XYZ file of C-alpha atoms in Angstrom:
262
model
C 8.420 6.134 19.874
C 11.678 5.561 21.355
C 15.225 8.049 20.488
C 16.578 6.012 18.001
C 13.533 5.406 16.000
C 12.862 9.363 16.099
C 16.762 10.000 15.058
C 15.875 7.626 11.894
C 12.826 9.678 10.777
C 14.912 12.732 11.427
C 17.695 11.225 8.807
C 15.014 10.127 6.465
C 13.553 13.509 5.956
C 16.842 14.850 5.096
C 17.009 11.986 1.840
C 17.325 13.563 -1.503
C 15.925 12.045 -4.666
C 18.673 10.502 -7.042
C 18.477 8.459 -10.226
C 18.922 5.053 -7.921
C 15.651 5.745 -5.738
C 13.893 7.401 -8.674
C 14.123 3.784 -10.077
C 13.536 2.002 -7.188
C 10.208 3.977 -6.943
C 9.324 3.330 -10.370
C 9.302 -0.561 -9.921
C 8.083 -0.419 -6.104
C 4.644 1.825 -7.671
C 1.271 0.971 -7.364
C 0.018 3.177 -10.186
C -3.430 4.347 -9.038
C -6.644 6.082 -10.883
C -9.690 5.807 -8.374
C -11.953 8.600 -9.662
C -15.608 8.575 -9.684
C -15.218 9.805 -13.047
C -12.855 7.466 -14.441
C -13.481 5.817 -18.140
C -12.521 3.539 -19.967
C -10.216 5.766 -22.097
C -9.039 7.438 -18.391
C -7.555 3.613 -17.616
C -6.344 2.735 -20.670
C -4.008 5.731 -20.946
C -2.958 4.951 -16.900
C -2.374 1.522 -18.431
C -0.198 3.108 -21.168
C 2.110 5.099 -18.373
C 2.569 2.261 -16.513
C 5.488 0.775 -18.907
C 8.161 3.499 -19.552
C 11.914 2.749 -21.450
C 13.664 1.994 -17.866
C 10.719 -0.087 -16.469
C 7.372 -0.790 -15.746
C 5.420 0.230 -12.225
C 4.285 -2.731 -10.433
C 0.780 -2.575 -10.744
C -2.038 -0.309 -11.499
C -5.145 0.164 -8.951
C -8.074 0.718 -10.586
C -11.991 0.224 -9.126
C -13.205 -3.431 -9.938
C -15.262 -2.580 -13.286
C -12.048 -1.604 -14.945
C -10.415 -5.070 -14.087
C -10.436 -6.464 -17.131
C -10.127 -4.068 -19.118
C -6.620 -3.356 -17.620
C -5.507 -7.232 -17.951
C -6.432 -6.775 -21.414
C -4.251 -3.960 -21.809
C -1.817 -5.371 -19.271
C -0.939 -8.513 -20.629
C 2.933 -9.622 -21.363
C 4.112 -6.659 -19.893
C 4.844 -7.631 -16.245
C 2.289 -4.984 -14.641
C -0.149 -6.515 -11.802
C -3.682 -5.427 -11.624
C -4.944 -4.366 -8.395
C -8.300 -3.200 -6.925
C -9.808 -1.852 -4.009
C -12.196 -3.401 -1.699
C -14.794 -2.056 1.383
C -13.624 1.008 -0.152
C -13.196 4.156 0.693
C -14.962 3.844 4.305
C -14.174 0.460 6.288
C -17.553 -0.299 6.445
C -18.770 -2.890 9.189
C -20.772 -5.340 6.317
C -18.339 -8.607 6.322
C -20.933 -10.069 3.982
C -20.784 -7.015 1.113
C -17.065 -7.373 1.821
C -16.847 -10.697 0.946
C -18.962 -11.047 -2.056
C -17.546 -7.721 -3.043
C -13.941 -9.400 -3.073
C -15.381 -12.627 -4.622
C -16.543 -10.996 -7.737
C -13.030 -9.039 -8.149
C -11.448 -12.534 -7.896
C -13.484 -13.981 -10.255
C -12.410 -11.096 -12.679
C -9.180 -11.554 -12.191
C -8.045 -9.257 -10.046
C -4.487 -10.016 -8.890
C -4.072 -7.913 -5.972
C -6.781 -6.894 -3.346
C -6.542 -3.516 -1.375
C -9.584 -3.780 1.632
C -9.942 -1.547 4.096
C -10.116 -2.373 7.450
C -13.266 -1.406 9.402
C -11.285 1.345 11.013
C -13.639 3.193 13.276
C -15.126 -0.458 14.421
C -11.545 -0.927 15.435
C -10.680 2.082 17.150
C -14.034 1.672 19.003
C -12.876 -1.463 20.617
C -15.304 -3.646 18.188
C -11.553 -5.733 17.084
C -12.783 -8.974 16.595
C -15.603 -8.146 14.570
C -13.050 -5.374 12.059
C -10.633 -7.961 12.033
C -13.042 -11.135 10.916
C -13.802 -9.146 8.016
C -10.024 -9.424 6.650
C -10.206 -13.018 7.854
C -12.669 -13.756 5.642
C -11.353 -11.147 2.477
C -8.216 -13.309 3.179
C -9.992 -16.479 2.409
C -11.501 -15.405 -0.587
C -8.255 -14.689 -2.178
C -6.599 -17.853 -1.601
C -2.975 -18.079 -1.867
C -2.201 -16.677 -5.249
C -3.971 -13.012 -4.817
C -1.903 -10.599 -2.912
C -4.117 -9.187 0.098
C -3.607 -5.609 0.817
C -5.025 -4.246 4.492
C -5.181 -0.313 4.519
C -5.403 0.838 8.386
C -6.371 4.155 7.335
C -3.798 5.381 9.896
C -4.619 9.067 9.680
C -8.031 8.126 11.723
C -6.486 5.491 13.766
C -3.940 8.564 14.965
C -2.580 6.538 17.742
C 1.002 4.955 17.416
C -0.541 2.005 19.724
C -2.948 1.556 17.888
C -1.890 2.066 14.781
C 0.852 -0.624 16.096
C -1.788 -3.048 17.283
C -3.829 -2.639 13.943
C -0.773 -3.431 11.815
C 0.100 -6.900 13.583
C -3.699 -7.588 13.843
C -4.019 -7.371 9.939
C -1.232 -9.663 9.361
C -2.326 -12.153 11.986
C -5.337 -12.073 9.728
C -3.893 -12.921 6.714
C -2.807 -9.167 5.325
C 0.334 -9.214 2.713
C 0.755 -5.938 3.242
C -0.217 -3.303 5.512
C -1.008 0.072 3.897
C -1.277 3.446 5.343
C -4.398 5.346 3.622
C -7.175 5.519 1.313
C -6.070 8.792 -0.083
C -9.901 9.713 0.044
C -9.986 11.191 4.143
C -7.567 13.967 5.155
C -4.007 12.762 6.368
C -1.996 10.285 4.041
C 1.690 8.522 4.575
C 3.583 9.563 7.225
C 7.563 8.868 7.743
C 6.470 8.395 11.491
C 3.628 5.845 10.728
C 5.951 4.220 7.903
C 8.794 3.421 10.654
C 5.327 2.487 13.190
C 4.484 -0.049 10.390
C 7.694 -1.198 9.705
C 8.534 -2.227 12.852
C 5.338 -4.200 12.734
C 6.325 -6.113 9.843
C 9.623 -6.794 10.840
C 8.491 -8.457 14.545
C 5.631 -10.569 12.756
C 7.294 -11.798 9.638
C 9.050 -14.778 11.359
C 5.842 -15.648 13.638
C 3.719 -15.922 9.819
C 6.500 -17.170 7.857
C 5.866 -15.150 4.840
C 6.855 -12.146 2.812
C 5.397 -9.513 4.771
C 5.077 -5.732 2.834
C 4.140 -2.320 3.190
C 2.464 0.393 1.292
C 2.593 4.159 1.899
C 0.045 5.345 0.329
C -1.654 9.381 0.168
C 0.499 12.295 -0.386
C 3.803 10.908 -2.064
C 4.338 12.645 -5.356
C 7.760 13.534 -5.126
C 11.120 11.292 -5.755
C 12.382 13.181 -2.748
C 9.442 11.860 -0.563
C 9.782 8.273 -1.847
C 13.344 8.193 -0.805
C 12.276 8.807 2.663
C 10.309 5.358 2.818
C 12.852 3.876 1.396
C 15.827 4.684 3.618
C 13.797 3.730 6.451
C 12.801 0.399 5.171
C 16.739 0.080 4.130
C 17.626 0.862 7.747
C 14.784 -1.079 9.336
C 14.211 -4.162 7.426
C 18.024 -4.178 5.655
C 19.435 -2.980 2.489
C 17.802 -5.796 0.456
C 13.996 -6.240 1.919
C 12.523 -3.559 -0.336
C 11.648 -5.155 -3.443
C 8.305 -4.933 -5.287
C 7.108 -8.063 -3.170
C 8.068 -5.923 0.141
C 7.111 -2.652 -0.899
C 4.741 -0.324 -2.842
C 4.096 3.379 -2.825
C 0.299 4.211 -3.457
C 0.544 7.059 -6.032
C -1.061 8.529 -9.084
C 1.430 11.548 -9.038
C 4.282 9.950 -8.314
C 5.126 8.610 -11.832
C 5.632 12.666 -13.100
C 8.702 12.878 -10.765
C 10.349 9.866 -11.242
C 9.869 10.236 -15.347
C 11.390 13.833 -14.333
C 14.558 12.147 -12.823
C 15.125 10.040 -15.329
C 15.302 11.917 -18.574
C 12.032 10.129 -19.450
């Protein structure tokens, strides 16, 4: 990582929470519940906190049998639903993948969070990791936003974790995310700027809204602010919009509430 890059994370880490990035969080939020012992009554009251008096998140994640149950209690308010796919380990099986992604389609999911087959990948296997998102990609067509999470805590290498980020968007990723939040190691300022950097040198080769998610570990307004000074200072002061960026969070929604009177 070159001087300048490491001077940005330096200045990032130094970003205080205000009531600006509190609500920049708030809208940029992927509202997540992915516990084995979630309910029905568990996602209906994550549903609930996803709309607040200065805004609404903008989505929930939730596992696929809770898909429509959240449109339901979704609807008319402006919050996607999102789900999570070859989840939590990256397995190698492109066929459970797909069929796995086809029935979360079919249910309506609008966003798709898969992770890539991350140990495949770091053992050289590439093509065969990556057709799996090739073929996730396909599934979802145009209209369902395609999430790829690297897992970057395992990946550990900024190469790689380079590589892996242009190598999901060659293969059809929206976004590029950073964990699962289910193996130790989460977000990182350093992989953020990594990632960023990846989306800003492939975004005019796709010619497409390109997006990243930090995901695992961000439950402060102060942390959030980090992310988003470096995508301000990376990308420019008006890339980060919910279409260009999402924090992964089920804490994250206490702070921001905290910061704004809520």
């Amino acid at each position: 990582m070159n001087n300048a890059l490491n001077e940005l994370i330096r200045e990032a880490e130094t970003v205080r929470a205000d009531e600006r990035y509190a609500l920049r969080a708030l809208v940029s939020m992927d509202l997540t519940s992915l516990g084995e012992d979630d309910t029905d009554e568990t996602i209906r009251t994550l549903c609930a906190r996803a709309v607040t008096p200065r805004g609404h998140v903008a989505a929930v994640c939730v596992y696929d049998q809770f898909v429509p149950l959240a449109l339901g209690e979704l609807a008319g308010t402006g919050v996607r639903v999102a789900t999570v796919c070859n989840f939590p380990h990256g397995g190698a099986d492109t066929a459970a993948s797909v069929s796995e992604a086809k029935a979360q389609v079919a249910a309506g999911a609008q966003e798709v969070d898969v992770v890539l087959p991350y140990k495949r990948y770091k053992a050289g296997h590439r093509d065969q990791a990556i057709a799996l998102l090739h073929q996730v990609r396909e599934v979802c067509g145009e209209t369902v936003l395609l999430k790829v999470i690297l897992e970057t805590s395992q990946l550990q290498s900024p190469k790689i974790i380079a590589e892996a980020s242009r190598d999901a968007i060659e293969a059809g990723a929206d976004f590029i995310k950073t964990s699962t939040g289910k193996v130790p190691g989460g977000a990182t300022l350093e992989t953020a700027a990594i990632m960023l950097e990846a989306v800003r040198e492939m975004t005019p080769k796709v010619g497409r809204p390109l997006g990243l998610k930090p995901s695992g570990g961000i439950r402060t307004v102060d942390q959030a602010a980090g992310y988003l000074f470096l995508a301000d200072r990376i990308m420019g002061p008006e890339w980060a919009t919910p279409r260009t960026l999402r924090f992964g969070a089920s804490g994250l929604l206490d702070d921001v509430k905290k910061h704004l009177g809520l």
